[in-house]
Amino acid sequence: MPILDRAWRDWLTTNVERGCSAESMIDAMIASGFDHGTAREAVKQIVLGKPVALGQATPPAATSAASATTATSSIATSNGYHYEPCPVPAGNVVRAGGRDVKVLLRCERPQVIVFGDVLSADECHELMERSRHRLKRSTTVNETDGSEDVIQNRTSEGIWFQRCEDPFITTLDERIAELMNWPMNCGEGLQILHYNGGGEYRPHFDYFPPDQAGSARHTAHGGQRVATLIVYLNDVAGGGETIFPEAGLSVVAKQGGAVYFSYMNSLGELDPLTLHGGAPVLAGEKWIMTKWMRQRAYE
Ligand code: PD2
Ligand code: ZN
């Protein structure tokens, strides 16, 4: 009987429930260092509903680049990114910070989830009111030296809240960490962004491209970004969707709702299908709050 640690047993159980093929799970276990016989036997026993023995055994080559994810999956796109189980738990509702957050859409490749009711209308209003008079033009990372540049591709204004800077922000940081199922101390501070009519954020990646020299400065603390949550603080009268051009997906801004996407797996690979942008605001204005999670503690 193969001996697996709890993370691998849970990973197998989740993937069986999601309908993954036995071959894909065996391949993923082999890619992570299990021998073929052990992987085959473990998958067989989980599929047949016979729990494998719990133990401390982990595959010799197991890597844990993303600290909360221990297993790899062999579901790879043509661009080579290996999709692993999403950190956000399965289900139509996710309990986070004592709140029932509704799941409205799940996309597996890229890994995108649309939520409803992440924040109440009162919480959205409080964030907008606290930010309104402190906004500064947003910047992007300079590819070469990592400095922060104001550019035409991103025409929003924003402010940052320090993580857990007061009780209200702490409530939100805790809720969001639970929703994203990632340690709160890996999160950057919450950022509030405001777009006037015509404002947009042209398609980009939220991760720091490893091939750009300027990225090193930003990954030096906390490592790479692994996942994003964008929460909509108001209904946008026209335009302003969050778009994923490679996936042909666009998410309409709805007050209190959010879009989540994850883009780094435990092998350290980055998902190019998460190219995304904020479409131009055609009518009214747009307010959002963003949370970026890192690989490791971000201090
Ligand atoms: O405003 C958005 O919808 C948006 C889209 C893509 C924001 C960001 N990215 C971001 O702040 O990274
Ligand atoms: Zn973005």
Short mmCIF file of C-alpha atoms and ligand atoms in Angstrom, two decimals:
data_model
loop_
_atom_site.label_atom_id
_atom_site.label_comp_id
_atom_site.label_asym_id
_atom_site.label_seq_id
_atom_site.Cartn_x
_atom_site.Cartn_y
_atom_site.Cartn_z
CA MET A 1 0.00 0.00 0.00
CA PRO A 2 1.60 3.37 -0.97
CA ILE A 3 2.23 5.86 1.82
CA LEU A 4 1.30 9.46 1.01
CA ASP A 5 1.30 12.62 3.03
CA ARG A 6 -2.02 14.34 3.64
CA ALA A 7 -1.45 16.99 0.95
CA TRP A 8 -1.01 14.38 -1.76
CA ARG A 9 -3.98 12.35 -0.56
CA ASP A 10 -6.16 15.51 -0.56
CA TRP A 11 -4.83 16.48 -3.97
CA LEU A 12 -5.76 13.10 -5.42
CA THR A 13 -9.21 13.18 -3.82
CA THR A 14 -9.89 16.68 -5.16
CA ASN A 15 -8.75 15.77 -8.66
CA VAL A 16 -10.85 12.60 -8.73
CA GLU A 17 -13.87 14.72 -7.73
CA ARG A 18 -13.04 17.21 -10.50
CA GLY A 19 -13.08 14.40 -13.06
CA CYS A 20 -9.35 14.38 -13.90
CA SER A 21 -8.22 11.25 -15.72
CA ALA A 22 -6.17 8.63 -13.88
CA GLU A 23 -3.41 9.03 -16.48
CA SER A 24 -3.13 12.77 -15.85
CA MET A 25 -2.81 12.25 -12.09
CA ILE A 26 -0.22 9.48 -12.51
CA ASP A 27 1.79 11.67 -14.90
CA ALA A 28 1.65 14.56 -12.44
CA MET A 29 2.88 12.38 -9.57
CA ILE A 30 5.71 11.02 -11.70
CA ALA A 31 6.65 14.56 -12.75
CA SER A 32 6.93 15.38 -9.04
CA GLY A 33 9.25 12.46 -8.32
CA PHE A 34 7.08 9.43 -7.48
CA ASP A 35 7.97 6.18 -9.21
CA HIS A 36 5.43 4.86 -11.68
CA GLY A 37 4.26 1.91 -9.57
CA THR A 38 3.60 4.01 -6.46
CA ALA A 39 1.76 6.69 -8.44
CA ARG A 40 -0.38 4.10 -10.22
CA GLU A 41 -1.28 2.27 -7.03
CA ALA A 42 -2.12 5.49 -5.14
CA VAL A 43 -4.38 6.74 -7.93
CA LYS A 44 -6.04 3.36 -8.24
CA GLN A 45 -6.82 3.20 -4.55
CA ILE A 46 -8.25 6.74 -4.40
CA VAL A 47 -10.34 6.12 -7.55
CA LEU A 48 -11.65 2.89 -6.04
CA GLY A 49 -12.43 4.75 -2.83
CA LYS A 50 -9.89 2.89 -0.69
CA PRO A 51 -7.95 5.55 1.22
CA VAL A 52 -4.20 5.06 1.00
CA ALA A 53 -2.22 4.98 4.24
CA LEU A 54 -1.28 8.34 5.68
CA GLY A 55 2.39 8.95 6.33
CA GLN A 56 5.20 11.39 5.92
CA ALA A 57 6.38 10.20 2.53
CA THR A 58 6.82 12.89 -0.07
CA PRO A 59 8.23 12.44 -3.54
CA PRO A 60 12.01 12.83 -3.71
CA ALA A 61 11.81 15.60 -6.28
CA ALA A 62 8.80 17.43 -4.83
CA THR A 63 9.24 21.17 -5.07
CA SER A 64 7.21 23.77 -3.26
CA ALA A 65 7.86 27.02 -5.07
CA ALA A 66 4.36 28.13 -4.14
CA SER A 67 4.34 27.34 -0.47
CA ALA A 68 0.66 26.45 -0.10
CA THR A 69 0.58 24.16 -3.15
CA THR A 70 2.34 20.83 -2.98
CA ALA A 71 1.14 18.92 -6.00
CA THR A 72 1.51 19.32 -9.73
CA SER A 73 -0.94 18.31 -12.42
CA SER A 74 -0.08 17.17 -15.90
CA ILE A 75 -2.81 19.23 -17.53
CA ALA A 76 -0.58 21.36 -19.72
CA THR A 77 -1.59 23.86 -22.41
CA SER A 78 0.23 24.09 -25.71
CA ASN A 79 2.33 26.85 -24.13
CA GLY A 80 3.57 24.34 -21.53
CA TYR A 81 2.05 25.73 -18.32
CA HIS A 82 1.01 22.93 -15.97
CA TYR A 83 -2.32 23.56 -14.28
CA GLU A 84 -2.56 22.42 -10.69
CA PRO A 85 -5.56 22.34 -8.37
CA CYS A 86 -6.74 25.87 -7.70
CA PRO A 87 -5.92 27.10 -4.18
CA VAL A 88 -9.52 28.37 -3.86
CA PRO A 89 -11.63 25.46 -2.60
CA ALA A 90 -14.29 23.84 -4.76
CA GLY A 91 -17.97 24.67 -4.22
CA ASN A 92 -20.64 27.18 -5.17
CA VAL A 93 -20.06 29.23 -2.04
CA VAL A 94 -16.77 29.94 -0.29
CA ARG A 95 -16.92 30.83 3.39
CA ALA A 96 -14.39 33.62 3.99
CA GLY A 97 -14.08 35.88 7.02
CA GLY A 98 -17.50 34.76 8.25
CA ARG A 99 -19.12 35.71 4.92
CA ASP A 100 -20.67 33.48 2.25
CA VAL A 101 -18.98 34.50 -0.98
CA LYS A 102 -20.81 33.28 -4.09
CA VAL A 103 -18.95 31.61 -6.95
CA LEU A 104 -20.45 32.84 -10.24
CA LEU A 105 -17.99 31.42 -12.78
CA ARG A 106 -14.95 29.16 -12.83
CA CYS A 107 -12.54 28.86 -15.74
CA GLU A 108 -9.81 26.22 -15.48
CA ARG A 109 -7.38 27.35 -18.18
CA PRO A 110 -6.50 30.09 -17.33
CA GLN A 111 -7.51 29.64 -13.73
CA VAL A 112 -10.10 32.40 -13.21
CA ILE A 113 -12.98 32.64 -10.73
CA VAL A 114 -15.68 35.31 -10.64
CA PHE A 115 -17.20 35.95 -7.21
CA GLY A 116 -20.26 37.83 -6.02
CA ASP A 117 -20.65 39.49 -2.61
CA VAL A 118 -17.03 39.64 -1.53
CA LEU A 119 -17.67 43.08 0.00
CA SER A 120 -20.90 44.70 1.16
CA ALA A 121 -22.08 47.97 -0.43
CA ASP A 122 -21.19 49.78 2.84
CA GLU A 123 -17.65 48.42 2.74
CA CYS A 124 -17.28 49.50 -0.89
CA HIS A 125 -18.49 53.02 -0.03
CA GLU A 126 -16.15 53.28 2.93
CA LEU A 127 -13.16 52.34 0.76
CA MET A 128 -14.09 54.86 -1.94
CA GLU A 129 -14.65 57.65 0.60
CA ARG A 130 -11.40 56.95 2.42
CA SER A 131 -9.48 57.01 -0.88
CA ARG A 132 -11.18 59.75 -2.87
CA HIS A 133 -8.98 62.65 -1.65
CA ARG A 134 -5.66 60.80 -1.58
CA LEU A 135 -5.43 59.41 -5.12
CA LYS A 136 -2.17 59.60 -7.09
CA ARG A 137 -1.51 58.63 -10.69
CA SER A 138 -0.75 54.87 -11.00
CA THR A 139 2.61 53.60 -12.19
CA THR A 140 3.98 50.48 -13.88
CA VAL A 141 7.29 48.69 -13.44
CA ASN A 142 10.07 49.78 -15.79
CA GLU A 143 11.28 46.67 -17.66
CA THR A 144 14.93 47.61 -17.47
CA ASP A 145 15.59 49.04 -14.02
CA GLY A 146 12.41 48.21 -12.08
CA SER A 147 11.61 51.85 -11.28
CA GLU A 148 7.97 52.99 -11.26
CA ASP A 149 6.91 54.86 -14.42
CA VAL A 150 3.72 56.75 -15.25
CA ILE A 151 2.69 55.54 -18.71
CA GLN A 152 -0.24 55.89 -21.11
CA ASN A 153 -1.06 52.16 -20.83
CA ARG A 154 -2.35 52.68 -17.31
CA THR A 155 -4.46 55.75 -16.73
CA SER A 156 -5.83 55.12 -13.26
CA GLU A 157 -5.14 56.84 -9.95
CA GLY A 158 -4.66 54.90 -6.76
CA ILE A 159 -3.68 54.64 -3.12
CA TRP A 160 -2.31 51.81 -0.99
CA PHE A 161 -3.39 50.68 2.45
CA GLN A 162 -0.76 48.98 4.55
CA ARG A 163 -1.62 45.40 5.42
CA CYS A 164 -3.80 45.38 8.55
CA GLU A 165 -3.25 49.11 9.08
CA ASP A 166 -6.51 49.44 11.09
CA PRO A 167 -9.38 47.18 12.16
CA PHE A 168 -11.46 47.78 9.00
CA ILE A 169 -8.54 46.99 6.68
CA THR A 170 -7.61 43.99 8.84
CA THR A 171 -11.11 42.55 8.37
CA LEU A 172 -10.72 42.85 4.61
CA ASP A 173 -7.16 41.48 4.55
CA GLU A 174 -8.27 38.46 6.59
CA ARG A 175 -11.35 37.80 4.47
CA ILE A 176 -9.42 38.05 1.23
CA ALA A 177 -6.61 35.78 2.42
CA GLU A 178 -9.19 33.17 3.40
CA LEU A 179 -10.99 33.54 0.07
CA MET A 180 -7.75 33.23 -1.94
CA ASN A 181 -6.66 30.45 0.44
CA TRP A 182 -3.21 31.93 0.70
CA PRO A 183 -1.39 33.12 3.85
CA MET A 184 -2.26 36.70 4.75
CA ASN A 185 1.40 37.57 5.36
CA CYS A 186 2.16 36.76 1.69
CA GLY A 187 -0.19 39.53 0.55
CA GLU A 188 0.78 43.00 -0.64
CA GLY A 189 -1.26 45.79 0.89
CA LEU A 190 -4.70 46.52 -0.53
CA GLN A 191 -4.68 49.00 -3.40
CA ILE A 192 -7.63 51.17 -4.38
CA LEU A 193 -7.78 52.29 -8.01
CA HIS A 194 -10.01 54.83 -9.68
CA TYR A 195 -10.59 55.29 -13.42
CA ASN A 196 -12.33 58.30 -14.94
CA GLY A 197 -14.15 58.06 -18.28
CA GLY A 198 -11.68 56.80 -20.91
CA GLY A 199 -9.40 55.35 -18.22
CA GLU A 200 -7.95 51.92 -18.91
CA TYR A 201 -5.17 49.48 -18.12
CA ARG A 202 -3.98 47.85 -21.31
CA PRO A 203 -3.29 44.10 -21.30
CA HIS A 204 -0.38 43.05 -19.10
CA PHE A 205 0.71 40.37 -16.66
CA ASP A 206 0.50 40.89 -12.92
CA TYR A 207 3.55 38.68 -12.41
CA PHE A 208 7.02 40.15 -12.90
CA PRO A 209 8.31 38.77 -16.22
CA PRO A 210 11.42 36.73 -15.33
CA ASP A 211 13.15 37.73 -18.58
CA GLN A 212 13.06 41.45 -17.69
CA ALA A 213 15.96 42.82 -15.66
CA GLY A 214 13.65 45.22 -13.82
CA SER A 215 11.71 42.34 -12.25
CA ALA A 216 14.50 41.25 -9.89
CA ARG A 217 14.10 44.32 -7.71
CA HIS A 218 10.44 43.46 -7.14
CA THR A 219 10.80 39.71 -6.55
CA ALA A 220 13.66 40.20 -4.06
CA HIS A 221 11.08 40.48 -1.25
CA GLY A 222 8.39 37.82 -1.08
CA GLY A 223 9.25 36.27 -4.45
CA GLN A 224 6.98 36.23 -7.46
CA ARG A 225 3.31 37.21 -7.45
CA VAL A 226 1.14 34.09 -7.65
CA ALA A 227 -2.47 35.28 -7.74
CA THR A 228 -4.63 38.41 -8.00
CA LEU A 229 -8.03 39.41 -6.66
CA ILE A 230 -9.71 42.46 -8.20
CA VAL A 231 -12.78 43.60 -6.26
CA TYR A 232 -15.24 45.99 -7.93
CA LEU A 233 -16.31 48.82 -5.66
CA ASN A 234 -19.00 50.26 -7.96
CA ASP A 235 -21.17 49.29 -10.91
CA VAL A 236 -19.66 50.79 -14.05
CA ALA A 237 -22.21 52.42 -16.35
CA GLY A 238 -20.36 51.46 -19.55
CA GLY A 239 -17.15 49.54 -20.37
CA GLY A 240 -14.46 49.00 -17.72
CA GLU A 241 -14.61 45.21 -17.91
CA THR A 242 -11.61 43.17 -16.82
CA ILE A 243 -10.60 41.39 -20.02
CA PHE A 244 -8.57 38.23 -20.65
CA PRO A 245 -7.81 38.50 -24.40
CA GLU A 246 -6.11 35.08 -24.68
CA ALA A 247 -9.09 33.37 -23.07
CA GLY A 248 -11.77 35.46 -24.79
CA LEU A 249 -13.23 36.31 -21.39
CA SER A 250 -14.46 39.59 -19.99
CA VAL A 251 -15.76 40.26 -16.50
CA VAL A 252 -18.25 43.07 -15.92
CA ALA A 253 -17.69 45.29 -12.88
CA LYS A 254 -20.46 44.70 -10.34
CA GLN A 255 -20.29 46.33 -6.91
CA GLY A 256 -18.94 43.93 -4.27
CA GLY A 257 -18.08 41.27 -6.86
CA ALA A 258 -14.56 40.22 -7.78
CA VAL A 259 -12.40 38.35 -10.24
CA TYR A 260 -9.63 36.03 -9.03
CA PHE A 261 -6.89 34.55 -11.17
CA SER A 262 -3.81 32.51 -10.35
CA TYR A 263 -0.75 32.27 -12.53
CA MET A 264 2.14 30.54 -10.83
CA ASN A 265 2.32 26.82 -10.07
CA SER A 266 4.51 24.89 -7.63
CA LEU A 267 7.12 24.41 -10.37
CA GLY A 268 7.51 28.18 -10.63
CA GLU A 269 5.95 28.26 -14.11
CA LEU A 270 3.89 31.34 -15.05
CA ASP A 271 0.66 31.16 -17.02
CA PRO A 272 0.73 33.36 -20.15
CA LEU A 273 -3.04 32.91 -20.58
CA THR A 274 -3.55 35.28 -17.64
CA LEU A 275 -2.74 38.25 -19.85
CA HIS A 276 -5.46 40.67 -18.79
CA GLY A 277 -6.43 44.32 -18.84
CA GLY A 278 -8.96 46.87 -17.69
CA ALA A 279 -11.04 47.89 -20.74
CA PRO A 280 -11.64 51.64 -21.26
CA VAL A 281 -14.42 53.12 -19.12
CA LEU A 282 -17.04 54.28 -21.61
CA ALA A 283 -19.55 55.80 -19.21
CA GLY A 284 -19.36 56.79 -15.56
CA GLU A 285 -16.30 55.94 -13.45
CA LYS A 286 -14.72 52.78 -12.10
CA TRP A 287 -13.39 51.94 -8.64
CA ILE A 288 -11.59 48.70 -7.80
CA MET A 289 -9.53 47.21 -5.00
CA THR A 290 -6.67 44.82 -5.80
CA LYS A 291 -4.84 42.21 -3.73
CA TRP A 292 -1.69 40.54 -5.01
CA MET A 293 -0.38 37.44 -3.29
CA ARG A 294 3.31 36.51 -3.28
CA GLN A 295 5.09 33.17 -3.09
CA ARG A 296 6.45 33.84 0.37
CA ALA A 297 5.99 36.21 3.29
CA TYR A 298 5.93 39.80 2.03
CA GLU A 299 7.15 42.24 4.64
O1 PD2 B 1 -9.12 47.64 -13.58
C1 PD2 B 1 -9.04 46.47 -13.92
O2 PD2 B 1 -10.04 45.83 -14.24
C2 PD2 B 1 -7.71 45.86 -13.94
C3 PD2 B 1 -7.44 44.99 -14.95
C4 PD2 B 1 -6.20 44.41 -14.98
C5 PD2 B 1 -6.74 46.12 -12.99
C6 PD2 B 1 -5.52 45.46 -13.08
N1 PD2 B 1 -5.27 44.62 -14.06
C7 PD2 B 1 -4.44 45.64 -12.13
O3 PD2 B 1 -4.54 46.55 -11.28
O4 PD2 B 1 -3.46 44.87 -12.20
ZN ZN B 2 -3.44 43.48 -13.71
#
